[in-house]
CSV table of C-alpha atoms in Angstrom, one decimal:
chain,number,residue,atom,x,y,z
G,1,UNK,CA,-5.7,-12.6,10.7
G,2,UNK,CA,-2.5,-10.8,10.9
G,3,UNK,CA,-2.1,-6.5,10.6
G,4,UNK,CA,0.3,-5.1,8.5
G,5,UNK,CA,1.7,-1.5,8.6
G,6,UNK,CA,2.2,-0.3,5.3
G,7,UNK,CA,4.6,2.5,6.3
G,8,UNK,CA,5.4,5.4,3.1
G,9,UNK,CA,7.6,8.2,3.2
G,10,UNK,CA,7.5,10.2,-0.2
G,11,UNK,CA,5.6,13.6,-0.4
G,12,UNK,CA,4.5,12.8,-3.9
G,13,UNK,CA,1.7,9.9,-5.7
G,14,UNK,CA,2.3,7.0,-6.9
G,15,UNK,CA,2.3,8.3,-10.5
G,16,UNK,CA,5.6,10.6,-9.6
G,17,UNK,CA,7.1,8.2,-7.5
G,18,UNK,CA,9.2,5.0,-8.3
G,19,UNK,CA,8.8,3.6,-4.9
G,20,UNK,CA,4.7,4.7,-4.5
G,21,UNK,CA,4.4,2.9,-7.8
G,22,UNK,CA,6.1,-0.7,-6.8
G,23,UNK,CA,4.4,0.0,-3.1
G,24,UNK,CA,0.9,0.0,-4.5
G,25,UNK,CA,1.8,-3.2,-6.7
G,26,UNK,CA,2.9,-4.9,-3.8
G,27,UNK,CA,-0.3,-3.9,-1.1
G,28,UNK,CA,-2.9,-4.4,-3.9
G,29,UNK,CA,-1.5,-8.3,-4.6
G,30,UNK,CA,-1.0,-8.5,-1.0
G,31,UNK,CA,-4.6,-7.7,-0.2
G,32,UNK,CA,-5.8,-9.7,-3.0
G,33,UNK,CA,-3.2,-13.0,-1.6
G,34,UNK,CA,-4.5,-12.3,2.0
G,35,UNK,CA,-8.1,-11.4,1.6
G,36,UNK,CA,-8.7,-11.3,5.7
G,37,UNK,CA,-5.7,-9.4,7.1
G,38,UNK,CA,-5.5,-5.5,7.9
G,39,UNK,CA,-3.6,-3.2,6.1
G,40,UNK,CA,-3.2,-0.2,8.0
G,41,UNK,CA,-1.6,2.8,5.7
G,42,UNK,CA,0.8,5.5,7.4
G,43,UNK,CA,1.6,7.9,5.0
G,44,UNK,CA,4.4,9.3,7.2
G,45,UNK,CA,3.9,13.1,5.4
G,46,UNK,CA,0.4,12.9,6.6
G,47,UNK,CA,0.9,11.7,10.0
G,48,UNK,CA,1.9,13.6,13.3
G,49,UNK,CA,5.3,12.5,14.3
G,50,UNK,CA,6.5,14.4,17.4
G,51,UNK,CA,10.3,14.5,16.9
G,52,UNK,CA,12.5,14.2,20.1
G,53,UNK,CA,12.9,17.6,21.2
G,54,UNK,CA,12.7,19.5,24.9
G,55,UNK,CA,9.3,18.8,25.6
G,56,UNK,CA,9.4,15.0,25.1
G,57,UNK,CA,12.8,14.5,26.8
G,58,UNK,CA,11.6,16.6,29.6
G,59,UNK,CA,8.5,14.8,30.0
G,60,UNK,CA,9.5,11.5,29.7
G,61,UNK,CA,12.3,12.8,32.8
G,62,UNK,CA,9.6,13.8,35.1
G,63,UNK,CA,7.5,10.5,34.2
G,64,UNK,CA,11.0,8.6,35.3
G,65,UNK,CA,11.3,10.6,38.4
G,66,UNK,CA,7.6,9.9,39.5
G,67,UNK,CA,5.8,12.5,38.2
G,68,UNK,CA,2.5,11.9,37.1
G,69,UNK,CA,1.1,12.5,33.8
G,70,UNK,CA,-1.2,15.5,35.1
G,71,UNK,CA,1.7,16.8,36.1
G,72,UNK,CA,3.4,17.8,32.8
G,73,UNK,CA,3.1,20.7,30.5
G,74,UNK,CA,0.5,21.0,27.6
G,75,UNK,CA,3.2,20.5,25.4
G,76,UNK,CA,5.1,17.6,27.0
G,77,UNK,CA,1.4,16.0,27.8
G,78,UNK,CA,0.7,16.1,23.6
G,79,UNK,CA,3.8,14.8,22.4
G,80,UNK,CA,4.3,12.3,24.6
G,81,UNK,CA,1.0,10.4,24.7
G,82,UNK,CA,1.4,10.6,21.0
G,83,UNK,CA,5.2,8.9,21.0
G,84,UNK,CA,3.1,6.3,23.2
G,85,UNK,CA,0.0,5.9,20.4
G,86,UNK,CA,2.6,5.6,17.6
G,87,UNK,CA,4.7,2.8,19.3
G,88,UNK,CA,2.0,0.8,20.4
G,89,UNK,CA,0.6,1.1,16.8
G,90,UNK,CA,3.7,-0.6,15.8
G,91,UNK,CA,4.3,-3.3,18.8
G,92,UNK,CA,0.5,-4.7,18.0
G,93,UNK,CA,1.4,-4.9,14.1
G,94,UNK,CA,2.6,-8.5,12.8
G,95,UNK,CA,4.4,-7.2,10.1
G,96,UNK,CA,6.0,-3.7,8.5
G,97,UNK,CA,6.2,-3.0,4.6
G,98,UNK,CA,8.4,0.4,4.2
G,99,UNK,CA,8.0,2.5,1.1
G,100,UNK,CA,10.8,4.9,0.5
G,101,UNK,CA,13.3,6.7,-1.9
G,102,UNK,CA,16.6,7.1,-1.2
G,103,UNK,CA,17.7,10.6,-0.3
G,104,UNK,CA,21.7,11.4,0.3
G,105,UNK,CA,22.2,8.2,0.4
G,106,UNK,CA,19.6,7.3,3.2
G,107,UNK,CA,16.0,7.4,4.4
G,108,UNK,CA,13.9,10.9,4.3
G,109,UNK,CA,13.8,12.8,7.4
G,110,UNK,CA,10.0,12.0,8.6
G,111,UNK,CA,11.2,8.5,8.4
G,112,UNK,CA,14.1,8.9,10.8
G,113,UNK,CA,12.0,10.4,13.4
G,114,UNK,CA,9.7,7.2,12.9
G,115,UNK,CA,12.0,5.3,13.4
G,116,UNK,CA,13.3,7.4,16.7
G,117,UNK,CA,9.4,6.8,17.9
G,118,UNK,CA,9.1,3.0,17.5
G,119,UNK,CA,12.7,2.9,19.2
G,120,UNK,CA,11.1,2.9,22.7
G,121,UNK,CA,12.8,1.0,25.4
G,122,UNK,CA,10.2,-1.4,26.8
G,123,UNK,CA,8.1,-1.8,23.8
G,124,UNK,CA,10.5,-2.6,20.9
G,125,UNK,CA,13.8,-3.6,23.0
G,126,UNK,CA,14.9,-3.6,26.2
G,127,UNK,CA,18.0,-3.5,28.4
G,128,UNK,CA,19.6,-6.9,29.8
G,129,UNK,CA,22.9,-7.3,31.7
G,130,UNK,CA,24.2,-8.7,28.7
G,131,UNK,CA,22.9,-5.6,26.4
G,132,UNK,CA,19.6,-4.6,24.4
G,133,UNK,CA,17.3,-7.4,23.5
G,134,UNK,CA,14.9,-6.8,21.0
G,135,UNK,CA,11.3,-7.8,21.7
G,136,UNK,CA,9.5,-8.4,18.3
G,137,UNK,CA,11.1,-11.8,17.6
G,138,UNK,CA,8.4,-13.4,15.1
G,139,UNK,CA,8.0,-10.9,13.0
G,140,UNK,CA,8.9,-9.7,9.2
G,141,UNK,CA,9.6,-6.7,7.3
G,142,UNK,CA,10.2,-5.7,4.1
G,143,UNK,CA,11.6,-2.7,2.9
G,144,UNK,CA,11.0,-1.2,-1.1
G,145,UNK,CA,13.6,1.3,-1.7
G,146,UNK,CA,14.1,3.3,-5.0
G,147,UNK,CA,16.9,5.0,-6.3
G,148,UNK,CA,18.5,6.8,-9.3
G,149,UNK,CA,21.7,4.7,-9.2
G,150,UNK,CA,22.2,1.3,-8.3
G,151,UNK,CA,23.4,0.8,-4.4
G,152,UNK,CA,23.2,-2.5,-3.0
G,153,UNK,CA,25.9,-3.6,-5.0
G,154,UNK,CA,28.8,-2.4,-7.1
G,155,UNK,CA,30.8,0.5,-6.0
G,156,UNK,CA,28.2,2.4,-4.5
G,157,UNK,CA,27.5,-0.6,-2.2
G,158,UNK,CA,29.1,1.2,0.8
G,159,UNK,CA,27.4,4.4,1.0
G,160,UNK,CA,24.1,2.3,0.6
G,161,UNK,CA,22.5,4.1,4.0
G,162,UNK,CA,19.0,3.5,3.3
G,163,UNK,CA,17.8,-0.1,3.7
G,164,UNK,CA,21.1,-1.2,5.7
G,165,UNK,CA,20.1,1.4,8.3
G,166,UNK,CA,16.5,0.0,8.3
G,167,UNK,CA,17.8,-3.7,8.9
G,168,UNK,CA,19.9,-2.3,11.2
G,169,UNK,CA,16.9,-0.7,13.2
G,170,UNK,CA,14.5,-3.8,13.1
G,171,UNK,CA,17.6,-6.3,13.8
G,172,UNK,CA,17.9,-4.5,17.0
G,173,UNK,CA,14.0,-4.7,17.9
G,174,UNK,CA,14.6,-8.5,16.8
G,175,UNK,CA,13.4,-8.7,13.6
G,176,UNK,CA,15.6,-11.1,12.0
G,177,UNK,CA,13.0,-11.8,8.7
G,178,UNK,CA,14.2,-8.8,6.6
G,179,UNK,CA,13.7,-8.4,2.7
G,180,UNK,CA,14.1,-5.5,0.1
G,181,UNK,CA,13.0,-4.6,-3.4
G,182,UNK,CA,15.6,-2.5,-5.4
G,183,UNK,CA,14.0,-0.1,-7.5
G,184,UNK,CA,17.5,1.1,-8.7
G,185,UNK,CA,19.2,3.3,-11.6
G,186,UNK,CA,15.8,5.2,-12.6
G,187,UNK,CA,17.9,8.1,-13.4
G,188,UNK,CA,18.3,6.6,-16.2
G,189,UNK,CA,15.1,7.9,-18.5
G,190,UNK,CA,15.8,5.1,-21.2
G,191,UNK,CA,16.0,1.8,-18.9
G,192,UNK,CA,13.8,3.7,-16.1
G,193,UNK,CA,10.1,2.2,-17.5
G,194,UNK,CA,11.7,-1.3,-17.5
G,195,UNK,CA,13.0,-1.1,-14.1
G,196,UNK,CA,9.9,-0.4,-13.0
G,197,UNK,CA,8.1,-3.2,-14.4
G,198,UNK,CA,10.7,-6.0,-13.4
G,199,UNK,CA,10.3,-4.4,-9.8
G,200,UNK,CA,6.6,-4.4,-9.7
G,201,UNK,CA,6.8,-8.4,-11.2
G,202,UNK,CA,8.9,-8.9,-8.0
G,203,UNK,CA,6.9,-7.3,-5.6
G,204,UNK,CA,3.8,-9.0,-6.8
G,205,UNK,CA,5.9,-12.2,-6.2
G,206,UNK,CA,6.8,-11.3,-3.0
G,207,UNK,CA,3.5,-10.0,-1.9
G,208,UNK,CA,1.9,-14.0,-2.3
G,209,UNK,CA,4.3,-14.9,0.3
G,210,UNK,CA,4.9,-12.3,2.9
């Protein structure tokens, strides 16, 4: 039995939301393809993601310099052992499905500072003599990105910020097995129902196989 994160970041449903709506396609075939794994949900919007600010850089300081946890603040205490249940979360998980739109030409904000809490020295890479190593080797990810204009390729290909920073992210923790669903040019209100559909086919194909 293998667990899978199923990792969202929109504020809407799936009936508002291009990437929700392939998402769902894709968990409901993969549940119905892999009957006995987990599927743990983290709406990111839901979920309490401490971002790195003085508390957590000061705690983390004292922890380096022997302090013990007792020792720290309310504040630094909270956020911290939370930093430590979110990365854990992820290091135990066998594979990662991220949901997203593209905002700016990149991720939203609650998924940067996920990202900033699974990039924990230790747990998802460390530090060699010969530079960081990543330590999840093994594992896969896929990444379902939506979009009102095509991005990964054409002329917008290089401010495509989005999935290439995720790939970037998980290459480093040593995930080399990296796929993406392109739910592009839905700004476009007379191809928009089609593009959904012929993403949905793909991510039910995917889903058999992940």
């Amino acid at each position: 039995m293998a667990t899978i994160l199923y990792i969202t970041a929109h504020p809407l449903d799936p009936q508002e939301s291009f990437s929700l709506a392939v998402g769902k396609e894709f968990i409901e075939a993969y549940r119905e393809a892999n009957p006995t794994d987990e599927v743990v949900h983290l709406d990111l919007y839901k979920e309490n993601i401490p971002q790195f600010d003085a508390d957590v850089l000061h705690g983390w300081e004292k922890l380096r310099s022997g302090s013990s946890f007792d020792q720290l603040s309310k504040a630094e205490q909270s956020k911290v052992a939370r930093l430590d249940e979110i990365v854990n979360q992820y290091v135990s998980a066998d594979k990662y499905v991220y949901v997203s739109p593209m905002w700016n030409f990149s991720i939203p904000p609650v998924l940067k500072a996920y990202t900033d809490a699974t990039s924990i020295p230790g747990k998802t890479f460390k530090y060699t003599k010969n530079g960081p190593e990543g330590l999840l080797s093994g594992k896969k990810a896929l990444h379902i990105q939506a979009s009102g204009s095509v991005y990964s390729n054409g002329p917008l290909a290089e401010v495509e910020m989005g999935y290439s920073y995720l790939k970037k992210i998980l290459q480093f923790y040593g995930i080399q097995s990296m796929e993406a669903i392109f739910v592009e040019g839905t700004a476009s209100s007379e191809r928009a129902p089609a593009i959904k559909e012929e993403a949905i086919a793909h991510a039910k194909e995917v889903a058999t196989r992940f």
